Amino acid sequence: MTVTAFDDSVEISLGSNDTKVKILNFGATVLSWKVAGKEQLWVSEASKLDGSRAVRGGIPLVFPRFGPASGNHPATDKLPQHGFARSVHWEVLGQVDENTVQFGLGPEQLPAEFAKAWPYDFTLIYTVQLLEKSLKISLDVKNPGTQAFDFNVLFHTYFSVPEVEKIKVQGLSKLAYFDKVASAQVASDSSDAVTFNQEVDRVYKKSPAHIEITQDGEPLYTVDASNLKDTVVWNPWTQKAEEMSDWAPKSGFHQMVCVENGVVADFNTLQPDSSWVGGIVIKANM
Ligand code: TA6
């Protein structure tokens, strides 16, 4: 096990078999997760990696708001889509143990526009642990201030897949979801899995903690969430991929699926002198 700190990132390596994870200090974004030399995450070839905008791919962190301004949440409506966490430089707090590193974020690291838009005292501790075939990530949100604040949080994971049209996301069947493509609430997902032959953008409220991404009946990935009650499933498909300037290759939506765990359907409210922690364990079934 080795942990190497670079100017712009930290890498945890399990050594000989090329199992490693690279986390950019910018956004504390997991940029690459290799298991036995095989990349598990999708990153756009046109993604900015210079801090000029959020990474398009990997595992961006959504905080403190999910989605665009809604007009009905003044405390976060002045923030950009998906909040600021993925678009600011985090502090590398250091190595917790041989395969675990931590990043921190507080008001002092926010650009003035974000600090003004969301003027709360907060501390975020982001922990990434690399195991043989899985990645364990958690976020600890602390409120050291005197004002309660609301927040959304989402681990916006872009999984790499051979061909999304052969993929099933299982564990969400029969559940209600909000279909962002149709802007409609769907009472129950009648199919036994989410499949992909068009744009999919769904928010499942109060979803199970265990989700599987399968191909031909075999799990490619399993996702286990803790203290994250909602799941987002997204594939932009052709038109949205065309519209995103940082999406390349344009056909790349065939090689990815986003299965994202968080608290997005409603806001968490964190009282002064309290904290909240949630996280995911994603496992590559190689
Ligand atoms: O998580 C799915 C989603 O909310 C989609 O609606 C789409 O907007 C995606 O996030 C990407 O958002 P971004 O701000 O990264 O372009």
mmCIF file of N, CA and C in Angstrom, residues 96-161:
data_model
loop_
_atom_site.group_PDB
_atom_site.id
_atom_site.type_symbol
_atom_site.label_atom_id
_atom_site.label_comp_id
_atom_site.label_asym_id
_atom_site.label_seq_id
_atom_site.Cartn_x
_atom_site.Cartn_y
_atom_site.Cartn_z
ATOM 1 N N VAL A 96 -5.021 8.612 6.657
ATOM 2 C CA VAL A 96 -5.616 8.125 7.906
ATOM 3 C C VAL A 96 -4.983 6.785 8.280
ATOM 4 N N ASP A 97 -4.836 5.935 7.262
ATOM 5 C CA ASP A 97 -4.075 4.698 7.462
ATOM 6 C C ASP A 97 -3.500 4.289 6.106
ATOM 7 N N GLU A 98 -3.002 3.069 5.996
ATOM 8 C CA GLU A 98 -2.195 2.750 4.806
ATOM 9 C C GLU A 98 -2.973 2.869 3.497
ATOM 10 N N ASN A 99 -4.313 2.796 3.562
ATOM 11 C CA ASN A 99 -5.072 2.846 2.293
ATOM 12 C C ASN A 99 -6.208 3.852 2.326
ATOM 13 N N THR A 100 -6.073 4.855 3.202
ATOM 14 C CA THR A 100 -7.169 5.814 3.373
ATOM 15 C C THR A 100 -6.621 7.237 3.446
ATOM 16 N N VAL A 101 -7.251 8.133 2.662
ATOM 17 C CA VAL A 101 -6.848 9.540 2.731
ATOM 18 C C VAL A 101 -8.078 10.409 2.990
ATOM 19 N N GLN A 102 -7.830 11.613 3.482
ATOM 20 C CA GLN A 102 -8.933 12.530 3.784
ATOM 21 C C GLN A 102 -8.670 13.903 3.184
ATOM 22 N N PHE A 103 -9.777 14.524 2.777
ATOM 23 C CA PHE A 103 -9.747 15.882 2.252
ATOM 24 C C PHE A 103 -10.701 16.719 3.091
ATOM 25 N N GLY A 104 -10.418 18.026 3.209
ATOM 26 C CA GLY A 104 -11.279 18.890 4.024
ATOM 27 C C GLY A 104 -11.692 20.143 3.265
ATOM 28 N N LEU A 105 -12.864 20.640 3.610
ATOM 29 C CA LEU A 105 -13.348 21.888 3.003
ATOM 30 C C LEU A 105 -14.080 22.695 4.065
ATOM 31 N N GLY A 106 -13.800 24.014 4.055
ATOM 32 C CA GLY A 106 -14.496 24.922 4.975
ATOM 33 C C GLY A 106 -14.724 26.266 4.298
ATOM 34 N N PRO A 107 -15.421 27.156 4.966
ATOM 35 C CA PRO A 107 -15.761 28.452 4.351
ATOM 36 C C PRO A 107 -14.525 29.224 3.861
ATOM 37 N N GLU A 108 -13.407 29.041 4.578
ATOM 38 C CA GLU A 108 -12.206 29.820 4.213
ATOM 39 C C GLU A 108 -11.671 29.418 2.842
ATOM 40 N N GLN A 109 -12.100 28.256 2.337
ATOM 41 C CA GLN A 109 -11.598 27.834 1.020
ATOM 42 C C GLN A 109 -12.559 28.190 -0.113
ATOM 43 N N LEU A 110 -13.695 28.766 0.248
ATOM 44 C CA LEU A 110 -14.683 29.069 -0.804
ATOM 45 C C LEU A 110 -14.374 30.395 -1.482
ATOM 46 N N PRO A 111 -14.494 30.422 -2.795
ATOM 47 C CA PRO A 111 -14.433 31.717 -3.479
ATOM 48 C C PRO A 111 -15.541 32.623 -2.938
ATOM 49 N N ALA A 112 -15.300 33.915 -2.989
ATOM 50 C CA ALA A 112 -16.226 34.876 -2.368
ATOM 51 C C ALA A 112 -17.668 34.691 -2.852
ATOM 52 N N GLU A 113 -17.831 34.365 -4.152
ATOM 53 C CA GLU A 113 -19.196 34.261 -4.696
ATOM 54 C C GLU A 113 -19.981 33.133 -3.999
ATOM 55 N N PHE A 114 -19.279 32.057 -3.710
ATOM 56 C CA PHE A 114 -19.966 30.928 -3.065
ATOM 57 C C PHE A 114 -20.192 31.213 -1.583
ATOM 58 N N ALA A 115 -19.177 31.824 -0.949
ATOM 59 C CA ALA A 115 -19.308 32.133 0.493
ATOM 60 C C ALA A 115 -20.452 33.126 0.713
ATOM 61 N N LYS A 116 -20.616 34.012 -0.244
ATOM 62 C CA LYS A 116 -21.705 35.010 -0.138
ATOM 63 C C LYS A 116 -23.064 34.350 -0.378
ATOM 64 N N ALA A 117 -23.053 33.428 -1.341
ATOM 65 C CA ALA A 117 -24.326 32.770 -1.711
ATOM 66 C C ALA A 117 -24.784 31.779 -0.649
ATOM 67 N N TRP A 118 -23.792 31.227 0.114
ATOM 68 C CA TRP A 118 -24.134 30.216 1.126
ATOM 69 C C TRP A 118 -23.304 30.504 2.373
ATOM 70 N N PRO A 119 -23.726 31.516 3.154
ATOM 71 C CA PRO A 119 -22.884 32.094 4.227
ATOM 72 C C PRO A 119 -22.953 31.308 5.537
ATOM 73 N N TYR A 120 -22.719 30.029 5.496
ATOM 74 C CA TYR A 120 -22.819 29.214 6.708
ATOM 75 C C TYR A 120 -21.433 28.733 7.138
ATOM 76 N N ASP A 121 -21.309 28.472 8.444
ATOM 77 C CA ASP A 121 -20.081 27.873 8.957
ATOM 78 C C ASP A 121 -20.237 26.354 8.824
ATOM 79 N N PHE A 122 -19.308 25.723 8.176
ATOM 80 C CA PHE A 122 -19.414 24.277 7.928
ATOM 81 C C PHE A 122 -18.022 23.679 7.822
ATOM 82 N N THR A 123 -17.957 22.388 8.029
ATOM 83 C CA THR A 123 -16.727 21.626 7.778
ATOM 84 C C THR A 123 -17.116 20.338 7.070
ATOM 85 N N LEU A 124 -16.441 20.069 5.944
ATOM 86 C CA LEU A 124 -16.635 18.796 5.243
ATOM 87 C C LEU A 124 -15.351 17.978 5.359
ATOM 88 N N ILE A 125 -15.513 16.718 5.723
ATOM 89 C CA ILE A 125 -14.364 15.793 5.722
ATOM 90 C C ILE A 125 -14.711 14.656 4.761
ATOM 91 N N TYR A 126 -13.921 14.514 3.711
ATOM 92 C CA TYR A 126 -14.176 13.519 2.668
ATOM 93 C C TYR A 126 -13.122 12.430 2.794
ATOM 94 N N THR A 127 -13.576 11.211 2.973
ATOM 95 C CA THR A 127 -12.653 10.101 3.234
ATOM 96 C C THR A 127 -12.741 9.079 2.108
ATOM 97 N N VAL A 128 -11.593 8.688 1.552
ATOM 98 C CA VAL A 128 -11.537 7.701 0.467
ATOM 99 C C VAL A 128 -10.622 6.556 0.906
ATOM 100 N N GLN A 129 -11.187 5.356 0.872
ATOM 101 C CA GLN A 129 -10.418 4.158 1.258
ATOM 102 C C GLN A 129 -10.410 3.173 0.107
ATOM 103 N N LEU A 130 -9.226 2.709 -0.274
ATOM 104 C CA LEU A 130 -9.087 1.762 -1.382
ATOM 105 C C LEU A 130 -8.903 0.361 -0.816
ATOM 106 N N LEU A 131 -9.790 -0.544 -1.279
ATOM 107 C CA LEU A 131 -9.650 -1.952 -0.901
ATOM 108 C C LEU A 131 -9.387 -2.753 -2.173
ATOM 109 N N GLU A 132 -9.258 -4.060 -2.024
ATOM 110 C CA GLU A 132 -8.790 -4.855 -3.166
ATOM 111 C C GLU A 132 -9.671 -4.686 -4.401
ATOM 112 N N LYS A 133 -10.996 -4.801 -4.203
ATOM 113 C CA LYS A 133 -11.883 -4.668 -5.374
ATOM 114 C C LYS A 133 -12.996 -3.657 -5.117
ATOM 115 N N SER A 134 -12.812 -2.841 -4.065
ATOM 116 C CA SER A 134 -13.868 -1.857 -3.782
ATOM 117 C C SER A 134 -13.267 -0.542 -3.310
ATOM 118 N N LEU A 135 -14.143 0.445 -3.360
ATOM 119 C CA LEU A 135 -13.774 1.809 -2.977
ATOM 120 C C LEU A 135 -14.809 2.263 -1.968
ATOM 121 N N LYS A 136 -14.339 2.729 -0.823
ATOM 122 C CA LYS A 136 -15.249 3.179 0.230
ATOM 123 C C LYS A 136 -15.074 4.681 0.410
ATOM 124 N N ILE A 137 -16.172 5.408 0.233
ATOM 125 C CA ILE A 137 -16.083 6.866 0.286
ATOM 126 C C ILE A 137 -17.139 7.378 1.256
ATOM 127 N N SER A 138 -16.754 8.314 2.086
ATOM 128 C CA SER A 138 -17.762 8.892 2.988
ATOM 129 C C SER A 138 -17.548 10.394 3.110
ATOM 130 N N LEU A 139 -18.635 11.059 3.426
ATOM 131 C CA LEU A 139 -18.594 12.503 3.665
ATOM 132 C C LEU A 139 -19.156 12.772 5.052
ATOM 133 N N ASP A 140 -18.370 13.508 5.838
ATOM 134 C CA ASP A 140 -18.797 13.919 7.168
ATOM 135 C C ASP A 140 -19.083 15.419 7.091
ATOM 136 N N VAL A 141 -20.330 15.789 7.349
ATOM 137 C CA VAL A 141 -20.720 17.201 7.291
ATOM 138 C C VAL A 141 -20.880 17.698 8.727
ATOM 139 N N LYS A 142 -20.145 18.749 9.084
ATOM 140 C CA LYS A 142 -20.231 19.275 10.456
ATOM 141 C C LYS A 142 -20.766 20.696 10.427
ATOM 142 N N ASN A 143 -21.524 21.044 11.474
ATOM 143 C CA ASN A 143 -22.017 22.407 11.616
ATOM 144 C C ASN A 143 -21.453 23.009 12.907
ATOM 145 N N PRO A 144 -20.301 23.657 12.810
ATOM 146 C CA PRO A 144 -19.702 24.244 14.023
ATOM 147 C C PRO A 144 -20.263 25.624 14.340
ATOM 148 N N GLY A 145 -21.215 26.044 13.504
ATOM 149 C CA GLY A 145 -21.706 27.411 13.634
ATOM 150 C C GLY A 145 -22.892 27.547 14.575
ATOM 151 N N THR A 146 -23.580 28.666 14.423
ATOM 152 C CA THR A 146 -24.735 28.939 15.301
ATOM 153 C C THR A 146 -26.054 28.893 14.528
ATOM 154 N N GLN A 147 -25.929 28.695 13.196
ATOM 155 C CA GLN A 147 -27.150 28.623 12.374
ATOM 156 C C GLN A 147 -27.318 27.217 11.789
ATOM 157 N N ALA A 148 -28.512 26.713 11.825
ATOM 158 C CA ALA A 148 -28.774 25.450 11.122
ATOM 159 C C ALA A 148 -28.671 25.701 9.624
ATOM 160 N N PHE A 149 -28.275 24.678 8.871
ATOM 161 C CA PHE A 149 -28.307 24.829 7.414
ATOM 162 C C PHE A 149 -28.857 23.558 6.772
ATOM 163 N N ASP A 150 -29.456 23.759 5.593
ATOM 164 C CA ASP A 150 -29.982 22.638 4.798
ATOM 165 C C ASP A 150 -28.927 22.219 3.783
ATOM 166 N N PHE A 151 -28.881 20.945 3.467
ATOM 167 C CA PHE A 151 -27.990 20.523 2.383
ATOM 168 C C PHE A 151 -28.513 19.288 1.670
ATOM 169 N N ASN A 152 -28.222 19.227 0.391
ATOM 170 C CA ASN A 152 -28.289 17.991 -0.393
ATOM 171 C C ASN A 152 -26.863 17.451 -0.481
ATOM 172 N N VAL A 153 -26.777 16.177 -0.769
ATOM 173 C CA VAL A 153 -25.460 15.583 -1.021
ATOM 174 C C VAL A 153 -25.671 14.448 -2.017
ATOM 175 N N LEU A 154 -24.692 14.232 -2.905
ATOM 176 C CA LEU A 154 -24.816 13.143 -3.895
ATOM 177 C C LEU A 154 -23.417 12.745 -4.368
ATOM 178 N N PHE A 155 -23.177 11.464 -4.343
ATOM 179 C CA PHE A 155 -21.947 10.919 -4.932
ATOM 180 C C PHE A 155 -22.287 10.607 -6.389
ATOM 181 N N HIS A 156 -21.820 11.467 -7.301
ATOM 182 C CA HIS A 156 -22.293 11.440 -8.699
ATOM 183 C C HIS A 156 -21.401 10.510 -9.552
ATOM 184 N N THR A 157 -21.494 9.244 -9.288
ATOM 185 C CA THR A 157 -20.562 8.268 -9.857
ATOM 186 C C THR A 157 -20.854 7.917 -11.312
ATOM 187 N N TYR A 158 -19.836 8.078 -12.153
ATOM 188 C CA TYR A 158 -19.902 7.703 -13.570
ATOM 189 C C TYR A 158 -19.211 6.332 -13.725
ATOM 190 N N PHE A 159 -19.995 5.264 -13.777
ATOM 191 C CA PHE A 159 -19.425 3.925 -13.937
ATOM 192 C C PHE A 159 -19.087 3.658 -15.414
ATOM 193 N N SER A 160 -17.954 3.049 -15.645
ATOM 194 C CA SER A 160 -17.571 2.630 -16.994
ATOM 195 C C SER A 160 -18.221 1.272 -17.292
ATOM 196 N N VAL A 161 -18.874 1.178 -18.435
ATOM 197 C CA VAL A 161 -19.500 -0.101 -18.827
ATOM 198 C C VAL A 161 -19.150 -0.376 -20.290
#
